[in-house]
Each structure stands twice: as C-alpha cells, then as structure tokens.
PDB file of C-alpha atoms in Angstrom:
ATOM      1  CA  UNK A   1      85.563-101.071 -48.727  1.00 46.00           C
ATOM      2  CA  UNK A   2      84.638-103.129 -51.976  1.00 59.00           C
ATOM      3  CA  UNK A   3      81.789-101.096 -53.979  1.00 79.00           C
ATOM      4  CA  UNK A   4      79.022-103.930 -54.582  1.00 86.00           C
ATOM      5  CA  UNK A   5      77.907-104.168 -58.386  1.00 90.00           C
ATOM      6  CA  UNK A   6      74.047-103.567 -58.614  1.00 95.00           C
ATOM      7  CA  UNK A   7      71.855-104.911 -61.740  1.00 95.00           C
ATOM      8  CA  UNK A   8      72.068-101.967 -63.363  1.00 96.00           C
ATOM      9  CA  UNK A   9      75.887-101.721 -63.329  1.00 95.00           C
ATOM     10  CA  UNK A  10      74.957-104.984 -64.967  1.00 96.00           C
ATOM     11  CA  UNK A  11      73.287-104.433 -67.498  1.00 95.00           C
ATOM     12  CA  UNK A  12      75.164-100.871 -69.097  1.00 96.00           C
ATOM     13  CA  UNK A  13      78.387-103.200 -68.766  1.00 96.00           C
ATOM     14  CA  UNK A  14      76.475-105.951 -71.665  1.00 97.00           C
ATOM     15  CA  UNK A  15      74.498-103.313 -73.667  1.00 95.00           C
ATOM     16  CA  UNK A  16      78.352-101.884 -73.369  1.00 96.00           C
ATOM     17  CA  UNK A  17      79.762-106.469 -75.593  1.00 96.00           C
ATOM     18  CA  UNK A  18      75.902-105.792 -77.924  1.00 96.00           C
ATOM     19  CA  UNK A  19      74.874-102.907 -78.872  1.00 94.00           C
ATOM     20  CA  UNK A  20      72.548-103.860 -81.761  1.00 94.00           C
ATOM     21  CA  UNK A  21      68.444-104.755 -80.152  1.00 93.00           C
ATOM     22  CA  UNK A  22      66.982-107.529 -78.717  1.00 94.00           C
ATOM     23  CA  UNK A  23      64.038-109.612 -80.381  1.00 88.00           C
ATOM     24  CA  UNK A  24      61.001-108.809 -78.997  1.00 84.00           C
ATOM     25  CA  UNK A  25      59.638-111.784 -77.870  1.00 80.00           C
ATOM     26  CA  UNK A  26      63.731-112.592 -76.722  1.00 89.00           C
ATOM     27  CA  UNK A  27      64.228-109.651 -74.848  1.00 91.00           C
ATOM     28  CA  UNK A  28      62.690-110.857 -71.176  1.00 90.00           C
ATOM     29  CA  UNK A  29      64.144-114.368 -71.541  1.00 90.00           C
ATOM     30  CA  UNK A  30      68.201-112.065 -71.708  1.00 95.00           C
ATOM     31  CA  UNK A  31      67.812-109.613 -69.113  1.00 94.00           C
ATOM     32  CA  UNK A  32      65.219-112.290 -66.778  1.00 94.00           C
ATOM     33  CA  UNK A  33      68.414-114.838 -66.615  1.00 95.00           C
ATOM     34  CA  UNK A  34      70.994-111.755 -66.914  1.00 96.00           C
ATOM     35  CA  UNK A  35      69.230-109.878 -63.515  1.00 96.00           C
ATOM     36  CA  UNK A  36      69.070-113.892 -62.047  1.00 96.00           C
ATOM     37  CA  UNK A  37      72.859-114.868 -62.699  1.00 97.00           C
ATOM     38  CA  UNK A  38      73.557-111.166 -60.833  1.00 97.00           C
ATOM     39  CA  UNK A  39      71.422-111.042 -57.649  1.00 96.00           C
ATOM     40  CA  UNK A  40      73.991-114.707 -57.934  1.00 96.00           C
ATOM     41  CA  UNK A  41      77.439-113.110 -57.750  1.00 94.00           C
ATOM     42  CA  UNK A  42      76.874-110.015 -55.860  1.00 94.00           C
ATOM     43  CA  UNK A  43      75.475-113.407 -53.592  1.00 94.00           C
ATOM     44  CA  UNK A  44      79.134-113.927 -50.329  1.00 93.00           C
ATOM     45  CA  UNK A  45      77.369-117.001 -50.623  1.00 94.00           C
ATOM     46  CA  UNK A  46      77.936-117.812 -53.984  1.00 95.00           C
ATOM     47  CA  UNK A  47      80.804-119.887 -55.731  1.00 92.00           C
ATOM     48  CA  UNK A  48      81.416-120.257 -59.539  1.00 94.00           C
ATOM     49  CA  UNK A  49      80.343-124.312 -59.620  1.00 93.00           C
ATOM     50  CA  UNK A  50      80.136-126.304 -63.079  1.00 96.00           C
ATOM     51  CA  UNK A  51      77.223-127.772 -63.035  1.00 97.00           C
ATOM     52  CA  UNK A  52      75.940-124.098 -62.318  1.00 97.00           C
ATOM     53  CA  UNK A  53      77.827-123.538 -65.601  1.00 97.00           C
ATOM     54  CA  UNK A  54      75.278-126.437 -67.875  1.00 97.00           C
ATOM     55  CA  UNK A  55      72.278-124.548 -66.433  1.00 97.00           C
ATOM     56  CA  UNK A  56      73.929-121.069 -67.344  1.00 97.00           C
ATOM     57  CA  UNK A  57      74.385-123.188 -71.021  1.00 97.00           C
ATOM     58  CA  UNK A  58      71.048-124.949 -70.846  1.00 96.00           C
ATOM     59  CA  UNK A  59      68.865-122.518 -70.504  1.00 96.00           C
ATOM     60  CA  UNK A  60      70.782-120.010 -72.985  1.00 96.00           C
ATOM     61  CA  UNK A  61      70.580-122.153 -75.283  1.00 95.00           C
ATOM     62  CA  UNK A  62      66.965-123.735 -75.126  1.00 93.00           C
ATOM     63  CA  UNK A  63      64.995-120.469 -74.624  1.00 91.00           C
ATOM     64  CA  UNK A  64      67.203-118.443 -76.708  1.00 92.00           C
ATOM     65  CA  UNK A  65      66.452-121.528 -79.902  1.00 89.00           C
ATOM     66  CA  UNK A  66      65.725-120.173 -83.235  1.00 85.00           C
ATOM     67  CA  UNK A  67      67.415-116.502 -83.148  1.00 89.00           C
ATOM     68  CA  UNK A  68      68.779-114.528 -85.689  1.00 86.00           C
ATOM     69  CA  UNK A  69      70.795-113.403 -87.124  1.00 89.00           C
ATOM     70  CA  UNK A  70      73.213-115.582 -85.090  1.00 88.00           C
ATOM     71  CA  UNK A  71      76.503-114.178 -84.948  1.00 91.00           C
ATOM     72  CA  UNK A  72      73.771-112.450 -82.707  1.00 94.00           C
ATOM     73  CA  UNK A  73      72.707-114.609 -80.329  1.00 94.00           C
ATOM     74  CA  UNK A  74      76.577-115.534 -80.403  1.00 95.00           C
ATOM     75  CA  UNK A  75      77.268-111.846 -78.595  1.00 96.00           C
ATOM     76  CA  UNK A  76      74.497-111.658 -77.065  1.00 97.00           C
ATOM     77  CA  UNK A  77      75.911-114.849 -74.798  1.00 97.00           C
ATOM     78  CA  UNK A  78      79.550-113.152 -74.551  1.00 97.00           C
ATOM     79  CA  UNK A  79      77.185-110.013 -73.265  1.00 97.00           C
ATOM     80  CA  UNK A  80      75.384-112.056 -70.774  1.00 97.00           C
ATOM     81  CA  UNK A  81      78.481-113.747 -68.439  1.00 97.00           C
ATOM     82  CA  UNK A  82      81.381-110.352 -69.824  1.00 97.00           C
ATOM     83  CA  UNK A  83      78.579-108.415 -67.885  1.00 96.00           C
ATOM     84  CA  UNK A  84      79.427-110.578 -64.834  1.00 95.00           C
ATOM     85  CA  UNK A  85      82.887-110.095 -65.352  1.00 94.00           C
ATOM     86  CA  UNK A  86      83.382-113.910 -66.027  1.00 95.00           C
ATOM     87  CA  UNK A  87      84.996-115.946 -69.360  1.00 96.00           C
ATOM     88  CA  UNK A  88      81.960-116.833 -71.793  1.00 96.00           C
ATOM     89  CA  UNK A  89      84.604-119.726 -72.941  1.00 97.00           C
ATOM     90  CA  UNK A  90      84.836-121.285 -69.357  1.00 97.00           C
ATOM     91  CA  UNK A  91      81.222-121.837 -69.060  1.00 98.00           C
ATOM     92  CA  UNK A  92      80.438-123.747 -72.551  1.00 97.00           C
ATOM     93  CA  UNK A  93      84.286-125.619 -71.849  1.00 97.00           C
ATOM     94  CA  UNK A  94      83.297-126.815 -68.059  1.00 97.00           C
ATOM     95  CA  UNK A  95      79.331-127.617 -69.156  1.00 97.00           C
ATOM     96  CA  UNK A  96      80.714-129.628 -73.101  1.00 96.00           C
ATOM     97  CA  UNK A  97      83.403-131.404 -70.563  1.00 95.00           C
ATOM     98  CA  UNK A  98      80.543-132.098 -67.842  1.00 96.00           C
ATOM     99  CA  UNK A  99      77.444-133.826 -71.027  1.00 96.00           C
ATOM    100  CA  UNK A 100      80.162-135.580 -72.290  1.00 96.00           C
ATOM    101  CA  UNK A 101      80.939-137.629 -69.018  1.00 95.00           C
ATOM    102  CA  UNK A 102      77.356-137.554 -68.102  1.00 95.00           C
ATOM    103  CA  UNK A 103      77.027-138.566 -71.424  1.00 95.00           C
ATOM    104  CA  UNK A 104      78.411-141.983 -70.657  1.00 95.00           C
ATOM    105  CA  UNK A 105      77.145-142.361 -67.535  1.00 94.00           C
ATOM    106  CA  UNK A 106      73.883-144.707 -66.570  1.00 94.00           C
ATOM    107  CA  UNK A 107      71.695-142.915 -64.587  1.00 93.00           C
ATOM    108  CA  UNK A 108      72.762-145.618 -61.632  1.00 93.00           C
ATOM    109  CA  UNK A 109      75.790-144.423 -62.331  1.00 93.00           C
ATOM    110  CA  UNK A 110      74.866-140.883 -61.931  1.00 93.00           C
ATOM    111  CA  UNK A 111      73.318-141.301 -58.790  1.00 92.00           C
ATOM    112  CA  UNK A 112      76.435-143.071 -56.851  1.00 92.00           C
ATOM    113  CA  UNK A 113      78.193-140.264 -57.585  1.00 92.00           C
ATOM    114  CA  UNK A 114      76.339-138.167 -56.055  1.00 92.00           C
ATOM    115  CA  UNK A 115      75.627-140.400 -52.538  1.00 91.00           C
ATOM    116  CA  UNK A 116      79.352-141.120 -52.757  1.00 91.00           C
ATOM    117  CA  UNK A 117      79.614-137.066 -52.766  1.00 88.00           C
ATOM    118  CA  UNK A 118      80.398-136.201 -49.242  1.00 84.00           C
ATOM    119  CA  UNK A 119      82.561-138.614 -48.589  1.00 84.00           C
ATOM    120  CA  UNK A 120      85.046-138.647 -51.392  1.00 74.00           C
ATOM    121  CA  UNK A 121      85.653-136.458 -53.945  1.00 74.00           C
ATOM    122  CA  UNK A 122      86.624-138.467 -57.053  1.00 71.00           C
ATOM    123  CA  UNK A 123      88.872-137.737 -59.677  1.00 78.00           C
ATOM    124  CA  UNK A 124      87.026-137.152 -62.226  1.00 87.00           C
ATOM    125  CA  UNK A 125      84.936-133.568 -63.492  1.00 90.00           C
ATOM    126  CA  UNK A 126      81.280-134.235 -62.270  1.00 92.00           C
ATOM    127  CA  UNK A 127      82.528-136.671 -58.630  1.00 91.00           C
ATOM    128  CA  UNK A 128      85.073-133.382 -57.704  1.00 92.00           C
ATOM    129  CA  UNK A 129      81.442-130.891 -58.873  1.00 94.00           C
ATOM    130  CA  UNK A 130      78.600-133.071 -56.666  1.00 95.00           C
ATOM    131  CA  UNK A 131      81.986-133.693 -53.636  1.00 93.00           C
ATOM    132  CA  UNK A 132      82.331-129.302 -53.786  1.00 93.00           C
ATOM    133  CA  UNK A 133      78.410-128.714 -53.664  1.00 95.00           C
ATOM    134  CA  UNK A 134      77.862-131.425 -50.932  1.00 94.00           C
ATOM    135  CA  UNK A 135      80.396-130.362 -48.270  1.00 94.00           C
ATOM    136  CA  UNK A 136      79.729-126.883 -49.002  1.00 94.00           C
ATOM    137  CA  UNK A 137      77.405-125.908 -45.895  1.00 93.00           C
ATOM    138  CA  UNK A 138      76.742-122.681 -47.087  1.00 94.00           C
ATOM    139  CA  UNK A 139      76.549-124.331 -50.511  1.00 95.00           C
ATOM    140  CA  UNK A 140      74.747-121.565 -52.608  1.00 95.00           C
ATOM    141  CA  UNK A 141      71.656-123.607 -53.981  1.00 96.00           C
ATOM    142  CA  UNK A 142      69.788-121.845 -57.407  1.00 96.00           C
ATOM    143  CA  UNK A 143      67.373-122.459 -60.120  1.00 96.00           C
ATOM    144  CA  UNK A 144      70.521-122.081 -62.734  1.00 97.00           C
ATOM    145  CA  UNK A 145      71.964-125.289 -60.581  1.00 97.00           C
ATOM    146  CA  UNK A 146      68.648-127.335 -61.027  1.00 96.00           C
ATOM    147  CA  UNK A 147      68.681-126.950 -64.473  1.00 96.00           C
ATOM    148  CA  UNK A 148      72.341-128.062 -64.942  1.00 97.00           C
ATOM    149  CA  UNK A 149      71.474-131.290 -62.385  1.00 96.00           C
ATOM    150  CA  UNK A 150      68.167-132.049 -65.097  1.00 95.00           C
ATOM    151  CA  UNK A 151      70.280-131.903 -68.081  1.00 96.00           C
ATOM    152  CA  UNK A 152      72.966-133.804 -66.028  1.00 96.00           C
ATOM    153  CA  UNK A 153      70.280-136.278 -66.368  1.00 95.00           C
ATOM    154  CA  UNK A 154      69.049-135.619 -69.907  1.00 94.00           C
ATOM    155  CA  UNK A 155      72.705-136.910 -71.869  1.00 95.00           C
ATOM    156  CA  UNK A 156      72.364-139.590 -69.258  1.00 94.00           C
ATOM    157  CA  UNK A 157      69.032-140.870 -69.952  1.00 93.00           C
ATOM    158  CA  UNK A 158      66.290-138.137 -72.241  1.00 91.00           C
ATOM    159  CA  UNK A 159      63.625-141.207 -71.644  1.00 91.00           C
ATOM    160  CA  UNK A 160      64.456-141.143 -67.793  1.00 87.00           C
ATOM    161  CA  UNK A 161      64.056-137.006 -67.542  1.00 88.00           C
ATOM    162  CA  UNK A 162      60.152-137.525 -68.725  1.00 87.00           C
ATOM    163  CA  UNK A 163      59.677-139.605 -66.415  1.00 86.00           C
ATOM    164  CA  UNK A 164      57.823-137.799 -64.009  1.00 84.00           C
ATOM    165  CA  UNK A 165      57.809-140.721 -60.813  1.00 86.00           C
ATOM    166  CA  UNK A 166      60.995-141.712 -62.451  1.00 87.00           C
ATOM    167  CA  UNK A 167      61.975-137.911 -62.562  1.00 90.00           C
ATOM    168  CA  UNK A 168      61.181-137.466 -58.485  1.00 89.00           C
ATOM    169  CA  UNK A 169      62.759-140.302 -58.040  1.00 91.00           C
ATOM    170  CA  UNK A 170      65.860-139.634 -58.693  1.00 92.00           C
ATOM    171  CA  UNK A 171      65.494-136.063 -57.873  1.00 93.00           C
ATOM    172  CA  UNK A 172      64.649-136.802 -54.337  1.00 93.00           C
ATOM    173  CA  UNK A 173      68.178-138.995 -54.208  1.00 93.00           C
ATOM    174  CA  UNK A 174      70.165-136.051 -55.285  1.00 94.00           C
ATOM    175  CA  UNK A 175      68.352-133.874 -52.686  1.00 95.00           C
ATOM    176  CA  UNK A 176      69.838-135.392 -50.227  1.00 94.00           C
ATOM    177  CA  UNK A 177      73.167-136.802 -51.457  1.00 94.00           C
ATOM    178  CA  UNK A 178      73.856-132.988 -51.824  1.00 95.00           C
ATOM    179  CA  UNK A 179      72.440-131.825 -49.175  1.00 95.00           C
ATOM    180  CA  UNK A 180      69.929-129.469 -51.888  1.00 96.00           C
ATOM    181  CA  UNK A 181      66.351-128.263 -50.880  1.00 95.00           C
ATOM    182  CA  UNK A 182      64.473-131.109 -52.714  1.00 94.00           C
ATOM    183  CA  UNK A 183      60.988-128.837 -52.532  1.00 95.00           C
ATOM    184  CA  UNK A 184      62.657-126.095 -53.699  1.00 95.00           C
ATOM    185  CA  UNK A 185      64.631-128.557 -57.061  1.00 95.00           C
ATOM    186  CA  UNK A 186      61.223-130.434 -57.775  1.00 93.00           C
ATOM    187  CA  UNK A 187      59.362-126.352 -58.494  1.00 94.00           C
ATOM    188  CA  UNK A 188      62.310-124.430 -60.275  1.00 95.00           C
ATOM    189  CA  UNK A 189      62.569-127.697 -63.005  1.00 93.00           C
ATOM    190  CA  UNK A 190      58.895-128.179 -63.030  1.00 92.00           C
ATOM    191  CA  UNK A 191      58.394-124.118 -63.804  1.00 92.00           C
ATOM    192  CA  UNK A 192      61.793-125.070 -66.253  1.00 92.00           C
ATOM    193  CA  UNK A 193      59.779-126.864 -68.128  1.00 89.00           C
ATOM    194  CA  UNK A 194      56.710-125.413 -68.260  1.00 89.00           C
ATOM    195  CA  UNK A 195      58.338-122.261 -69.471  1.00 87.00           C
ATOM    196  CA  UNK A 196      60.108-124.022 -71.724  1.00 85.00           C
ATOM    197  CA  UNK A 197      57.177-125.539 -73.604  1.00 83.00           C
ATOM    198  CA  UNK A 198      55.440-121.454 -73.315  1.00 80.00           C
ATOM    199  CA  UNK A 199      58.953-119.953 -75.180  1.00 76.00           C
ATOM    200  CA  UNK A 200      58.056-122.883 -78.299  1.00 73.00           C
ATOM    201  CA  UNK A 201      54.817-121.898 -78.509  1.00 76.00           C
ATOM    202  CA  UNK A 202      55.408-117.837 -78.296  1.00 70.00           C
ATOM    203  CA  UNK A 203      57.658-118.692 -81.329  1.00 68.00           C
ATOM    204  CA  UNK A 204      55.571-121.295 -83.086  1.00 74.00           C
ATOM    205  CA  UNK A 205      52.943-118.413 -83.294  1.00 68.00           C
ATOM    206  CA  UNK A 206      55.826-115.910 -84.077  1.00 65.00           C
ATOM    207  CA  UNK A 207      56.782-117.787 -86.816  1.00 65.00           C
ATOM    208  CA  UNK A 208      53.629-118.900 -88.504  1.00 67.00           C
ATOM    209  CA  UNK A 209      51.897-114.938 -87.894  1.00 67.00           C
ATOM    210  CA  UNK A 210      55.508-114.735 -90.227  1.00 62.00           C
ATOM    211  CA  UNK A 211      54.596-117.338 -92.785  1.00 72.00           C
ATOM    212  CA  UNK A 212      51.243-115.121 -92.294  1.00 71.00           C
ATOM    213  CA  UNK A 213      53.103-112.062 -93.615  1.00 72.00           C
ATOM    214  CA  UNK A 214      55.304-113.327 -96.120  1.00 71.00           C
ATOM    215  CA  UNK A 215      52.416-114.962 -98.176  1.00 78.00           C
ATOM    216  CA  UNK A 216      50.771-111.654 -98.454  1.00 78.00           C
ATOM    217  CA  UNK A 217      52.993-109.077 -99.338  1.00 77.00           C
ATOM    218  CA  UNK A 218      53.809-112.570-101.811  1.00 74.00           C
ATOM    219  CA  UNK A 219      50.438-111.757-103.036  1.00 78.00           C
ATOM    220  CA  UNK A 220      50.194-108.163-103.548  1.00 78.00           C
ATOM    221  CA  UNK A 221      53.830-108.070-105.113  1.00 73.00           C
ATOM    222  CA  UNK A 222      51.648-110.489-107.483  1.00 74.00           C
ATOM    223  CA  UNK A 223      48.347-108.886-107.972  1.00 76.00           C
ATOM    224  CA  UNK A 224      50.871-105.445-108.988  1.00 79.00           C
ATOM    225  CA  UNK A 225      53.347-107.562-111.024  1.00 77.00           C
ATOM    226  CA  UNK A 226      49.693-109.039-113.695  1.00 78.00           C
ATOM    227  CA  UNK A 227      47.682-105.411-112.983  1.00 75.00           C
ATOM    228  CA  UNK A 228      51.745-103.686-114.198  1.00 73.00           C
ATOM    229  CA  UNK A 229      51.277-106.304-116.997  1.00 73.00           C
ATOM    230  CA  UNK A 230      47.904-105.503-118.123  1.00 69.00           C
ATOM    231  CA  UNK A 231      48.760-101.978-119.055  1.00 66.00           C
ATOM    232  CA  UNK A 232      51.672-103.148-120.442  1.00 64.00           C
ATOM    233  CA  UNK A 233      49.162-105.308-123.472  1.00 64.00           C
ATOM    234  CA  UNK A 234      46.071-103.930-124.413  1.00 60.00           C
ATOM    235  CA  UNK A 235      43.607-106.197-124.897  1.00 57.00           C
ATOM    236  CA  UNK A 236      42.631-106.719-129.428  1.00 54.00           C
ATOM    237  CA  UNK A 237      39.654-104.771-128.254  1.00 55.00           C
ATOM    238  CA  UNK A 238      41.923-101.416-127.451  1.00 56.00           C
ATOM    239  CA  UNK A 239      43.633-102.059-130.461  1.00 55.00           C
ATOM    240  CA  UNK A 240      41.509-102.364-132.879  1.00 51.00           C
ATOM    241  CA  UNK A 241      39.726 -98.988-131.407  1.00 53.00           C
ATOM    242  CA  UNK A 242      42.494 -97.582-131.693  1.00 54.00           C
ATOM    243  CA  UNK A 243      43.211 -97.794-135.654  1.00 49.00           C
TER     244      UNK A 243
END
C-alpha cells in the first residue's frame, strides 16, 4: 500500500527546492496555494486538467505580481509545482495553449463549446477539456479550476468578465454545461476577485512605505553630507579668530 504524502512532506519538498526566505507579504499566498494544491493532489477523484493548470498559473502570477527579485519568483514557481511531484513547464505550456485559444474566440463561441461538451470531445484542446469534465461523474471541482474558467473568459473578452450581471449568466452556462456546482463557482470567483483587490492594496501600501523610508534615508544622508561639508569649510569669522 502506497503512503499518501502529507502537507509536511510537500512543504519540505518545496523548501528543498526553494531555499531562500519568501517576502512576508507573499508568504501566506504561497503557502495557502501550496496546501490547496496538495489537498487536491491526494484526493482520489482529482485528475490533472489543463484548465486547472491555467487556474494555478493565473493565481500564482496575479498574486505574486511585483515580487522581487525575479529569480526568486521563478524559483518559488518551480518549487510550488515540483513539491506536488509535477512539472512546472507542463503547467505553463498547457495554460499558454488554452489562453491563446480563448483569445481567438468570442464569448458565445466559448460558451457554445462548453454546451457541446457532453456530446462532443471535439478536435481542439479546449473542447477536449470541457468534454472530459462534463463526462466525468466523479470530477473533482476546485477553486483553481474556477479561476481557470474565469481566465478563459478574460482572454476571450475582458469587458464581459467585468460585467457582473453578464458574468452570472456565463457562469450559469458553464456550470450547467460542465455539471459544476454553480453556487461554489460564483462564490469562489467572487472571493478570488476580492482577494486580488486586497493584495493589490497591500502591495500599494508596502510600496508607499518603502518610498517613504527611502526618502528618509536620502534626507539623513544629505544632512550628514551637509554637516560634514560644513566642518571641512569653516566660516570667515572662524578663520579671522584663528588668525
């Protein structure tokens, strides 16, 4: 009987690949994503899916936006996927392929593919993904899959993705066609969009604090330089008194 990996096993694997500390504002995001992926990977009903991969890639890129140094960000990505015993390059390749296809489709074409999923597997990557989801009675839904679906919509029509009423209709079409839980889909995407706003606000606050601290250091350095310059160049009165 195979031993099921634990969360601790996954975390150890992660920090074996990425050995540098993670900036505090991003650490919670990385660890929550790592644990979420781990719990899915050990679920007997979970199966890797390119739309899920797109959700993982999108969540990582959006929440890690602005992370420096860039080399550490690349290392964190490799560690996140490697710790799940998966290939980070496959995630990127599958996500890129679906994004490119979605960008060439109108929203109606996108939803029509979903509606045809139960009957046809099609001959393109996206149709195949939809077919596999719709025809798997034990398909394991996840928040990351929902993010992947939303990203497809964004690539197809960014304006439609921001239209609250229109989005509800599209998500309803997706949930019915792919046999996904509508309430969870809507709730997960509402939370995702809210969290993106919170992270953006936190990032802005950190940037403002960093800039303020930089200005203070520059002012202190200028004051120190001025004081040092004054001590090297005594005033005329001091020169007269010395003579």
